[in-house]
CSV table of C-alpha atoms in Angstrom, one decimal:
chain,number,residue,atom,x,y,z
K,1,MET,CA,-21.0,5.1,45.7
K,2,ARG,CA,-17.3,4.3,45.0
K,3,GLU,CA,-14.7,6.5,47.2
K,4,ASN,CA,-11.7,6.0,45.0
K,5,ILE,CA,-10.9,4.8,41.5
K,6,GLU,CA,-9.2,1.7,42.6
K,7,GLN,CA,-12.6,0.5,44.1
K,8,MET,CA,-14.6,0.9,41.1
K,9,HIS,CA,-16.6,-2.0,39.5
K,10,ILE,CA,-16.0,-2.0,35.6
K,11,ALA,CA,-18.3,-3.9,33.2
K,12,TYR,CA,-16.8,-5.0,29.9
K,13,THR,CA,-18.4,-6.5,26.7
K,14,PHE,CA,-16.9,-8.8,24.3
K,15,TYR,CA,-17.9,-11.3,21.7
K,16,ASP,CA,-16.4,-15.0,22.2
K,17,TRP,CA,-16.8,-18.5,20.6
K,18,PRO,CA,-14.6,-21.4,20.2
K,19,GLY,CA,-11.7,-20.5,17.5
K,20,TYR,CA,-12.2,-17.0,17.9
K,21,CYS,CA,-8.8,-15.1,17.3
K,22,ALA,CA,-9.5,-11.6,17.1
K,23,GLY,CA,-8.0,-8.6,18.5
K,24,PRO,CA,-10.9,-7.5,20.6
K,25,ARG,CA,-11.3,-11.0,22.3
K,26,ILE,CA,-7.6,-11.6,23.0
K,27,ASN,CA,-7.1,-8.1,24.4
K,28,ALA,CA,-10.0,-8.7,26.8
K,29,LEU,CA,-8.5,-11.9,28.3
K,30,ARG,CA,-5.4,-9.9,28.8
K,31,LEU,CA,-6.7,-6.6,30.1
K,32,LEU,CA,-9.5,-8.0,32.4
K,33,PRO,CA,-7.3,-10.1,34.6
K,34,GLU,CA,-4.8,-7.1,34.9
K,35,LEU,CA,-7.6,-4.5,35.8
K,36,LYS,CA,-8.5,-7.4,38.8
K,37,ARG,CA,-5.1,-7.8,39.9
K,38,ARG,CA,-4.9,-3.8,40.1
K,39,GLY,CA,-7.8,-4.2,42.7
K,40,TYR,CA,-10.9,-3.5,40.5
K,41,ASP,CA,-14.1,-5.4,40.5
K,42,VAL,CA,-14.5,-6.6,36.8
K,43,THR,CA,-17.5,-8.1,35.0
K,44,ALA,CA,-17.6,-9.6,31.8
K,45,ILE,CA,-20.9,-9.2,29.8
K,46,VAL,CA,-20.2,-11.5,27.2
K,47,LEU,CA,-22.0,-12.4,23.7
K,48,PHE,CA,-20.8,-15.8,22.4
K,49,ARG,CA,-21.8,-18.2,19.5
K,50,GLY,CA,-22.3,-21.9,20.0
K,51,THR,CA,-20.0,-22.3,23.4
K,52,LEU,CA,-18.9,-19.6,25.8
K,53,ALA,CA,-14.8,-20.4,25.4
K,54,SER,CA,-13.7,-18.1,27.9
K,55,ASP,CA,-15.9,-18.7,30.9
K,56,GLU,CA,-13.4,-20.8,32.9
K,57,PHE,CA,-10.3,-18.7,32.4
K,58,LEU,CA,-12.6,-15.5,33.2
K,59,VAL,CA,-13.9,-17.0,36.5
K,60,SER,CA,-10.3,-18.3,37.5
K,61,ASN,CA,-9.1,-14.9,37.3
K,62,GLY,CA,-11.7,-13.7,39.5
K,63,ILE,CA,-13.9,-12.2,36.9
K,64,LYS,CA,-17.6,-12.1,37.0
K,65,VAL,CA,-19.4,-13.4,33.7
K,66,ILE,CA,-22.9,-12.5,32.7
K,67,ALA,CA,-23.2,-14.3,28.8
K,68,LYS,CA,-25.8,-14.9,26.5
K,69,GLU,CA,-25.7,-16.2,23.2
K,70,TYR,CA,-25.5,-14.0,20.3
K,71,GLU,CA,-28.7,-12.9,18.7
K,72,PRO,CA,-29.1,-11.4,15.4
K,73,LEU,CA,-31.3,-8.5,16.2
K,74,VAL,CA,-29.7,-5.8,18.0
K,75,GLN,CA,-32.9,-5.1,20.0
K,76,ALA,CA,-32.5,-8.6,21.6
K,77,ARG,CA,-29.0,-8.0,22.2
K,78,THR,CA,-29.6,-4.7,23.8
K,79,ARG,CA,-32.1,-6.1,26.1
K,80,PHE,CA,-29.8,-8.6,27.5
K,81,VAL,CA,-27.0,-5.9,28.0
K,82,LEU,CA,-29.6,-3.7,30.1
K,83,ASP,CA,-30.6,-6.4,32.3
K,84,ALA,CA,-26.9,-7.4,32.7
K,85,LEU,CA,-25.9,-4.1,33.7
K,86,GLU,CA,-28.9,-3.8,36.2
K,87,ASP,CA,-27.7,-7.1,37.7
K,88,ALA,CA,-24.1,-6.2,37.8
K,89,GLN,CA,-24.3,-2.6,38.9
K,90,PRO,CA,-21.1,-1.5,37.7
K,91,ASP,CA,-19.9,2.0,38.2
K,92,LEU,CA,-18.5,2.0,34.5
K,93,TYR,CA,-19.2,0.3,31.4
K,94,VAL,CA,-17.1,-0.5,28.5
K,95,PRO,CA,-19.5,-1.7,25.5
K,96,ASN,CA,-16.2,-1.7,23.4
K,97,ILE,CA,-17.4,-2.4,19.8
K,98,SER,CA,-20.8,-3.8,20.7
K,99,VAL,CA,-23.6,-1.8,19.0
K,100,ALA,CA,-26.2,-3.4,21.6
K,101,GLY,CA,-23.9,-2.1,24.3
K,102,CYS,CA,-23.6,1.5,23.0
K,103,TYR,CA,-27.3,1.5,22.7
K,104,ALA,CA,-27.8,0.3,26.3
K,105,GLY,CA,-25.2,2.5,27.4
K,106,ARG,CA,-27.3,5.6,26.6
K,107,TYR,CA,-29.9,4.5,29.3
K,108,PHE,CA,-27.1,3.6,31.7
K,109,ARG,CA,-25.4,7.0,31.6
K,110,ASP,CA,-28.8,8.5,33.1
K,111,SER,CA,-27.6,7.2,36.4
K,112,GLY,CA,-24.6,9.0,36.2
K,113,ARG,CA,-22.1,6.1,35.4
K,114,PRO,CA,-19.7,6.9,32.2
K,115,THR,CA,-19.5,4.8,29.1
K,116,ILE,CA,-16.8,3.9,26.9
K,117,VAL,CA,-16.6,2.8,23.1
K,118,GLY,CA,-13.7,1.3,21.1
K,119,HIS,CA,-12.3,2.6,17.6
K,120,LEU,CA,-10.2,-0.1,16.6
K,121,SER,CA,-9.4,-0.4,13.3
K,122,ASP,CA,-9.8,1.6,9.9
K,123,ASP,CA,-12.8,0.2,8.1
K,124,ASP,CA,-16.4,1.0,7.8
K,125,PHE,CA,-17.5,-0.5,10.7
K,126,ASN,CA,-15.3,1.4,13.5
K,127,TRP,CA,-15.7,4.4,11.6
K,128,GLY,CA,-19.4,4.0,11.8
K,129,MET,CA,-19.2,3.0,15.4
K,130,ALA,CA,-17.0,6.4,15.8
K,131,GLU,CA,-19.7,8.3,14.0
K,132,ARG,CA,-22.6,7.1,15.8
K,133,PHE,CA,-21.4,7.4,19.2
K,134,CYS,CA,-19.2,10.1,19.1
K,135,LYS,CA,-19.2,12.5,16.2
K,136,PHE,CA,-23.0,13.2,16.0
K,137,GLN,CA,-22.9,14.2,19.9
K,138,ASP,CA,-26.6,13.6,20.7
K,139,GLU,CA,-28.1,11.5,23.3
K,140,TRP,CA,-26.4,8.5,21.9
K,141,ALA,CA,-22.9,9.9,22.2
K,142,VAL,CA,-20.7,8.0,25.0
K,143,SER,CA,-18.8,9.3,27.7
K,144,GLY,CA,-15.3,8.0,26.4
K,145,MET,CA,-13.8,6.6,23.4
K,146,PHE,CA,-10.6,4.7,23.3
K,147,CYS,CA,-8.9,5.0,19.7
K,148,MET,CA,-6.6,2.3,18.6
K,149,GLY,CA,-3.2,4.7,18.0
K,150,ARG,CA,-3.0,8.4,17.2
K,151,GLU,CA,-3.8,8.2,13.7
K,152,LEU,CA,-7.4,7.4,14.4
K,153,GLY,CA,-7.3,9.4,17.5
K,154,ASP,CA,-6.5,12.5,15.8
K,155,ILE,CA,-9.0,12.4,13.2
K,156,VAL,CA,-11.7,11.9,15.8
K,157,ARG,CA,-10.3,14.5,18.2
K,158,GLY,CA,-10.7,16.9,15.0
K,159,TRP,CA,-14.5,16.4,15.1
K,160,ARG,CA,-14.3,18.3,18.8
K,161,PRO,CA,-16.9,16.4,20.0
K,162,ASP,CA,-18.0,18.0,23.6
K,163,ARG,CA,-19.6,15.0,25.3
K,164,THR,CA,-17.0,12.4,24.3
K,165,HIS,CA,-13.3,12.3,25.6
K,166,VAL,CA,-11.3,10.7,23.3
K,167,VAL,CA,-7.9,8.9,24.2
K,168,ASP,CA,-5.6,6.7,22.5
K,169,ILE,CA,-5.0,3.3,24.1
K,170,CYS,CA,-3.5,0.4,21.9
K,171,HIS,CA,-4.2,-3.3,23.1
K,172,GLY,CA,-1.3,-3.9,25.4
K,173,VAL,CA,1.2,-7.1,25.3
K,174,GLU,CA,3.4,-8.8,27.8
K,175,VAL,CA,7.2,-8.5,27.1
K,176,PRO,CA,8.5,-11.7,27.9
K,177,ALA,CA,12.4,-12.4,29.1
K,178,LEU,CA,12.5,-15.1,26.4
K,179,THR,CA,12.9,-13.9,23.0
K,180,ALA,CA,12.9,-15.2,19.4
K,181,ASP,CA,16.6,-15.7,17.7
K,182,PRO,CA,16.8,-13.2,14.7
K,183,LEU,CA,19.7,-15.2,13.1
K,184,GLY,CA,19.5,-18.6,10.6
K,185,PRO,CA,17.4,-19.0,7.8
K,186,LEU,CA,14.2,-17.0,7.4
K,187,ARG,CA,11.3,-18.2,9.5
K,188,PHE,CA,8.2,-16.3,8.4
K,189,VAL,CA,5.1,-16.0,11.0
K,190,PHE,CA,1.6,-14.9,10.5
K,191,ALA,CA,-0.9,-15.0,13.3
K,192,GLY,CA,-4.6,-14.0,13.3
K,193,ARG,CA,-7.8,-14.8,11.2
K,194,MET,CA,-6.8,-16.7,8.2
K,195,GLU,CA,-9.7,-14.6,5.8
K,196,ASP,CA,-9.5,-12.8,3.0
K,197,ASN,CA,-11.4,-9.8,4.0
K,198,GLN,CA,-9.1,-7.3,5.5
K,199,LYS,CA,-6.0,-9.9,6.2
K,200,ARG,CA,-5.9,-11.1,2.7
K,201,VAL,CA,-4.4,-14.5,3.7
K,202,MET,CA,-4.7,-15.8,0.2
K,203,ASP,CA,-2.6,-13.2,-1.4
K,204,LEU,CA,0.0,-13.2,1.6
K,205,ALA,CA,0.2,-16.9,0.9
K,206,LYS,CA,1.0,-16.5,-2.6
K,207,ALA,CA,3.7,-13.8,-1.7
K,208,LEU,CA,5.4,-16.4,0.9
K,209,ARG,CA,4.9,-19.1,-1.7
K,210,ALA,CA,7.4,-17.0,-4.0
K,211,VAL,CA,9.7,-16.7,-1.3
K,212,LEU,CA,9.6,-20.5,-0.7
K,213,GLN,CA,10.1,-21.2,-4.3
K,214,HIS,CA,13.3,-19.0,-4.3
K,215,ARG,CA,14.8,-20.0,-1.0
K,216,SER,CA,15.1,-23.4,-0.3
K,217,ASP,CA,15.9,-23.0,3.5
K,218,ALA,CA,13.0,-20.9,4.2
K,219,GLU,CA,9.9,-22.0,6.2
K,220,VAL,CA,6.2,-20.5,7.4
K,221,LYS,CA,4.0,-21.0,10.3
K,222,PHE,CA,0.5,-19.8,10.3
K,223,ILE,CA,-1.1,-19.4,13.9
K,224,GLY,CA,-4.9,-19.2,14.0
K,225,ASP,CA,-7.8,-20.4,12.0
K,226,GLY,CA,-10.4,-19.1,9.5
K,227,SER,CA,-12.4,-20.1,6.2
K,228,LYS,CA,-9.5,-19.8,4.3
K,229,ARG,CA,-7.1,-22.2,5.9
K,230,GLN,CA,-7.9,-25.0,3.8
K,231,ASP,CA,-7.3,-23.0,0.5
K,232,VAL,CA,-3.9,-21.8,2.1
K,233,GLU,CA,-2.8,-25.7,2.9
K,234,THR,CA,-3.8,-26.8,-0.7
K,235,LEU,CA,-2.0,-23.7,-2.3
K,236,PHE,CA,1.4,-24.9,-0.8
K,237,LYS,CA,0.7,-28.5,-1.1
K,238,LYS,CA,0.0,-28.0,-4.9
K,239,ALA,CA,3.5,-26.3,-5.1
K,240,GLY,CA,4.9,-29.1,-3.3
K,241,LEU,CA,5.8,-27.0,0.1
K,242,GLY,CA,3.7,-28.5,2.1
K,243,GLY,CA,6.6,-30.0,4.4
K,244,ARG,CA,8.1,-26.3,5.1
K,245,VAL,CA,4.7,-24.9,6.1
K,246,HIS,CA,2.8,-25.6,9.6
K,247,PHE,CA,-0.3,-24.8,10.7
K,248,THR,CA,-1.2,-24.6,14.8
K,249,GLY,CA,-4.7,-23.8,14.2
K,250,PHE,CA,-6.4,-21.8,17.0
K,251,VAL,CA,-4.1,-20.8,19.8
K,252,GLU,CA,-5.2,-19.7,23.0
K,253,PRO,CA,-3.8,-15.7,23.6
K,254,ASP,CA,-1.6,-17.0,26.6
K,255,SER,CA,0.5,-19.2,24.2
K,256,VAL,CA,0.6,-17.1,21.0
K,257,GLN,CA,4.1,-15.6,22.0
K,258,ASP,CA,5.6,-18.8,22.5
K,259,GLU,CA,4.3,-20.1,18.8
K,260,MET,CA,5.8,-16.8,17.6
K,261,ARG,CA,9.2,-17.7,19.1
K,262,TRP,CA,9.8,-20.2,16.2
K,263,GLY,CA,10.2,-17.6,13.7
K,264,ASN,CA,12.4,-14.5,13.2
K,265,VAL,CA,10.2,-12.4,10.6
K,266,PHE,CA,6.5,-11.6,11.1
K,267,VAL,CA,4.6,-10.8,8.0
K,268,LEU,CA,1.0,-8.7,7.7
K,269,LEU,CA,-0.2,-7.9,4.3
K,270,SER,CA,-3.7,-6.5,5.4
K,271,ASP,CA,-5.7,-3.9,3.4
K,272,TYR,CA,-6.8,-2.2,6.7
K,273,GLU,CA,-5.8,-2.2,10.7
K,274,GLY,CA,-5.6,-0.5,13.7
K,275,VAL,CA,-2.5,-1.0,15.9
K,276,PRO,CA,-2.6,-4.8,15.4
K,277,GLY,CA,-2.1,-6.7,18.6
K,278,ALA,CA,-0.7,-9.9,16.5
K,279,VAL,CA,2.2,-7.3,15.3
K,280,MET,CA,2.9,-6.2,18.9
K,281,ASP,CA,3.1,-9.7,20.2
K,282,SER,CA,5.7,-10.6,17.3
K,283,MET,CA,7.8,-7.7,18.0
K,284,ALA,CA,7.6,-8.1,21.8
K,285,VAL,CA,9.4,-11.5,21.4
K,286,GLY,CA,11.8,-10.1,19.0
K,287,LEU,CA,10.3,-11.0,15.5
K,288,VAL,CA,10.8,-8.5,12.7
K,289,PRO,CA,7.7,-7.1,11.5
K,290,LEU,CA,7.5,-7.0,7.8
K,291,CYS,CA,4.1,-5.4,6.7
K,292,LEU,CA,2.2,-3.4,4.1
K,293,ASN,CA,2.4,0.4,4.3
K,294,ILE,CA,-1.2,1.1,5.3
K,295,GLU,CA,-3.0,3.6,7.1
K,296,GLY,CA,-4.7,3.2,10.4
K,297,GLY,CA,-1.9,3.1,13.1
K,298,LEU,CA,0.3,0.2,11.9
K,299,ARG,CA,3.2,2.8,11.5
K,300,GLU,CA,3.1,3.8,14.9
K,301,LEU,CA,4.3,0.1,15.5
K,302,VAL,CA,6.5,-0.1,12.1
K,303,VAL,CA,8.8,2.5,11.6
K,304,ASP,CA,10.5,1.6,8.3
K,305,GLY,CA,14.2,0.8,8.5
K,306,GLU,CA,14.1,1.2,12.5
K,307,THR,CA,11.7,-0.9,14.1
K,308,GLY,CA,10.6,-3.2,11.0
K,309,ILE,CA,9.8,-2.9,7.3
K,310,LEU,CA,7.1,-1.5,5.3
K,311,VAL,CA,6.5,-2.7,1.7
K,312,ASN,CA,4.5,-0.8,-0.8
K,313,ASP,CA,3.2,-4.0,-2.4
K,314,ARG,CA,2.9,-7.8,-2.0
K,315,ASN,CA,5.0,-8.6,-5.0
K,316,GLU,CA,8.3,-6.8,-6.1
K,317,SER,CA,8.4,-4.5,-2.7
K,318,PHE,CA,7.9,-7.6,-0.5
K,319,MET,CA,10.4,-9.6,-2.4
K,320,ALA,CA,13.0,-7.1,-2.0
K,321,ALA,CA,12.4,-6.6,1.6
K,322,VAL,CA,12.7,-10.3,1.9
K,323,GLN,CA,15.8,-10.4,0.0
K,324,ARG,CA,17.6,-7.8,2.6
K,325,LEU,CA,16.6,-9.5,5.6
K,326,ALA,CA,18.3,-12.7,4.1
K,327,ASP,CA,21.5,-10.8,3.1
K,328,ASP,CA,22.1,-8.5,5.9
K,329,ILE,CA,22.2,-10.4,9.3
K,330,GLU,CA,23.2,-7.2,11.1
K,331,PHE,CA,20.2,-5.2,9.8
K,332,ARG,CA,18.0,-7.9,10.8
K,333,LYS,CA,19.4,-8.1,14.5
K,334,ARG,CA,19.0,-4.4,14.6
K,335,LEU,CA,15.4,-4.4,13.6
K,336,SER,CA,14.8,-7.1,16.3
K,337,HIS,CA,16.3,-5.3,19.0
K,338,ASN,CA,14.6,-2.0,18.2
K,339,ALA,CA,11.3,-4.0,18.0
K,340,ILE,CA,11.4,-5.1,21.4
K,341,LYS,CA,12.8,-1.8,22.8
K,342,HIS,CA,9.6,-0.1,21.2
K,343,ILE,CA,7.0,-2.5,22.6
K,344,LYS,CA,8.6,-2.1,26.0
K,345,ALA,CA,8.8,1.9,25.7
K,346,GLY,CA,4.8,2.2,24.9
K,347,PHE,CA,2.8,-0.8,24.1
K,348,SER,CA,3.0,-3.1,27.0
K,349,LEU,CA,0.0,-4.4,28.6
K,350,ALA,CA,1.3,-2.3,31.9
K,351,GLU,CA,1.4,1.0,30.0
K,352,SER,CA,-2.1,0.0,28.3
K,353,ALA,CA,-3.8,-0.7,31.6
K,354,ASP,CA,-2.3,2.8,32.9
K,355,ARG,CA,-3.9,4.6,30.3
K,356,TRP,CA,-7.2,2.8,31.2
K,357,GLU,CA,-7.1,3.8,34.6
K,358,ARG,CA,-6.3,7.5,33.5
K,359,LEU,CA,-9.2,7.3,31.3
K,360,PHE,CA,-11.5,6.0,34.1
K,361,ARG,CA,-10.4,8.5,36.5
K,362,LYS,CA,-11.1,11.4,34.3
K,363,LEU,CA,-14.5,10.1,33.3
K,364,TRP,CA,-15.3,9.2,36.9
K,365,THR,CA,-14.2,12.9,37.9
K,366,ASP,CA,-16.8,14.2,35.0
K,367,ARG,CA,-19.6,12.0,35.6
K,368,GLY,CA,-23.1,13.6,35.9
K,369,GLU,CA,-25.3,13.0,39.1
K,370,PHE,CA,-24.9,9.6,40.6
K,371,LYS,CA,-27.5,7.5,41.5
K,372,ASP,CA,-27.5,4.8,43.9
K,373,ARG,CA,-28.7,2.3,41.6
K,374,PHE,CA,-29.1,1.5,38.0
K,375,VAL,CA,-32.6,0.3,36.9
K,376,ALA,CA,-33.0,-1.0,33.4
K,377,PRO,CA,-35.7,0.6,31.7
K,378,LYS,CA,-38.7,-1.7,31.0
K,379,THR,CA,-39.1,-0.1,27.4
K,380,PHE,CA,-36.8,1.6,25.1
K,381,VAL,CA,-36.5,3.3,21.9
K,382,LEU,CA,-33.5,2.9,19.3
K,383,PRO,CA,-32.3,5.7,16.8
K,384,ASP,CA,-32.7,5.1,13.1
K,385,ALA,CA,-30.5,2.0,11.8
K,386,TYR,CA,-26.9,3.3,10.9
K,387,GLU,CA,-26.0,1.7,7.5
K,388,LYS,CA,-22.2,1.7,8.2
K,389,LEU,CA,-23.0,-0.5,11.4
K,390,GLY,CA,-24.1,-3.3,8.9
K,391,PRO,CA,-25.4,-6.8,10.3
K,392,GLU,CA,-24.5,-5.3,14.0
K,393,ASP,CA,-27.3,-2.7,13.7
K,394,LYS,CA,-29.9,-5.6,12.3
K,395,ARG,CA,-33.4,-5.0,13.6
K,396,ILE,CA,-37.2,-5.5,12.7
K,397,VAL,CA,-38.5,-2.5,11.2
K,398,VAL,CA,-42.1,-1.2,11.3
K,399,GLY,CA,-43.0,1.7,8.7
K,400,GLY,CA,-40.7,4.7,8.5
K,401,GLY,CA,-39.2,7.0,11.1
K,402,ARG,CA,-37.8,5.7,14.5
K,403,GLN,CA,-37.0,1.8,14.3
K,404,ARG,CA,-39.3,-0.4,16.6
K,405,TRP,CA,-40.1,-3.9,16.9
K,406,LEU,CA,-43.3,-5.5,15.8
K,407,SER,CA,-45.8,-4.8,18.9
K,408,LYS,CA,-46.6,-8.3,19.8
K,409,PHE,CA,-42.7,-9.3,20.1
K,410,ALA,CA,-41.8,-6.0,21.6
K,411,SER,CA,-44.1,-6.6,24.4
K,412,MET,CA,-42.0,-9.9,25.4
K,413,ILE,CA,-38.8,-8.5,25.8
K,414,GLY,CA,-39.5,-4.4,26.7
K,415,VAL,CA,-39.1,-2.7,23.3
K,416,ARG,CA,-41.4,0.2,22.1
């Protein structure tokens, strides 16, 4: 058993595949090396598709990797995580937003080791995770939950969960010495998944098309990739604007801020978010965030008129904000300066890691009877599937009641 918090062994689950630029992966590739630098042993338990893209990076940073290709059935993934935890023998496990990891965590806690789940965004899946593994407060409730900002955290704490310690920890970012130039013609940046679901990237592209048609000196850069990239490129080419719109494709996390420095305004017009890491990255390098006013935590970053601009729609309100940024250079400079200051004060990687350490210490102090070794059960039972968890909770079902594998296949992987 570890004598102090700094000697702890942390296991952490995330998803990985080439070109995957979502926040949970980016955060893992920043947080885990930072924890390693602070003296923790760190194991990444990774579910990947196609190719394990981050293996070399993780290993080069001293992080042990246990990985398996993603399987569609949650029972198979749960079996993998249980076996990985037995192999790694961590003191604390962060399943993050892995349903299978949370199911495995229920058995891991029997050895007196805490588990921590994430509540990252204001959407059905994340609320389903929060409900299934916190609100219900049954045997599947995790030891701790980190929420992406106060708005989400206050709602969860309002449930008064006795078994789960709830804190607010945002994905932290580095604050570089070299920042963007806020002056000159407007140069807009979007970074993230180029998808309509959540990100509404086609509506964002149409809004930026209107800007470019109105302002002949403006340019746009899209950082990232996704299923809508070709449609976005086509939209601008058909409008005769292709030469003023730039596409980087997938960019590794440690190069995102370098790409962002090209611009001076960051645009995000999503339907929902938590506290988005892309906005944090952009503010850290001095871009002015121009975002749709949505619930979920974005407003903790973008204080309208102080650290950025919030708009009420993707049309008139958006165009009016663009006009003000173009006309009022002093206003733009002030927002850029305040954005950097705001990130330094509360959203840096160092601040995020400090909060993680406080959570580790709290849960370690409150843990149950600690067993010297975690032994993965040969068989396990899952609770009823929870609808909000969608495909992440997909399983083979036999009859009603508690969800089980078909007996022949179950005997192969130890599920009953």
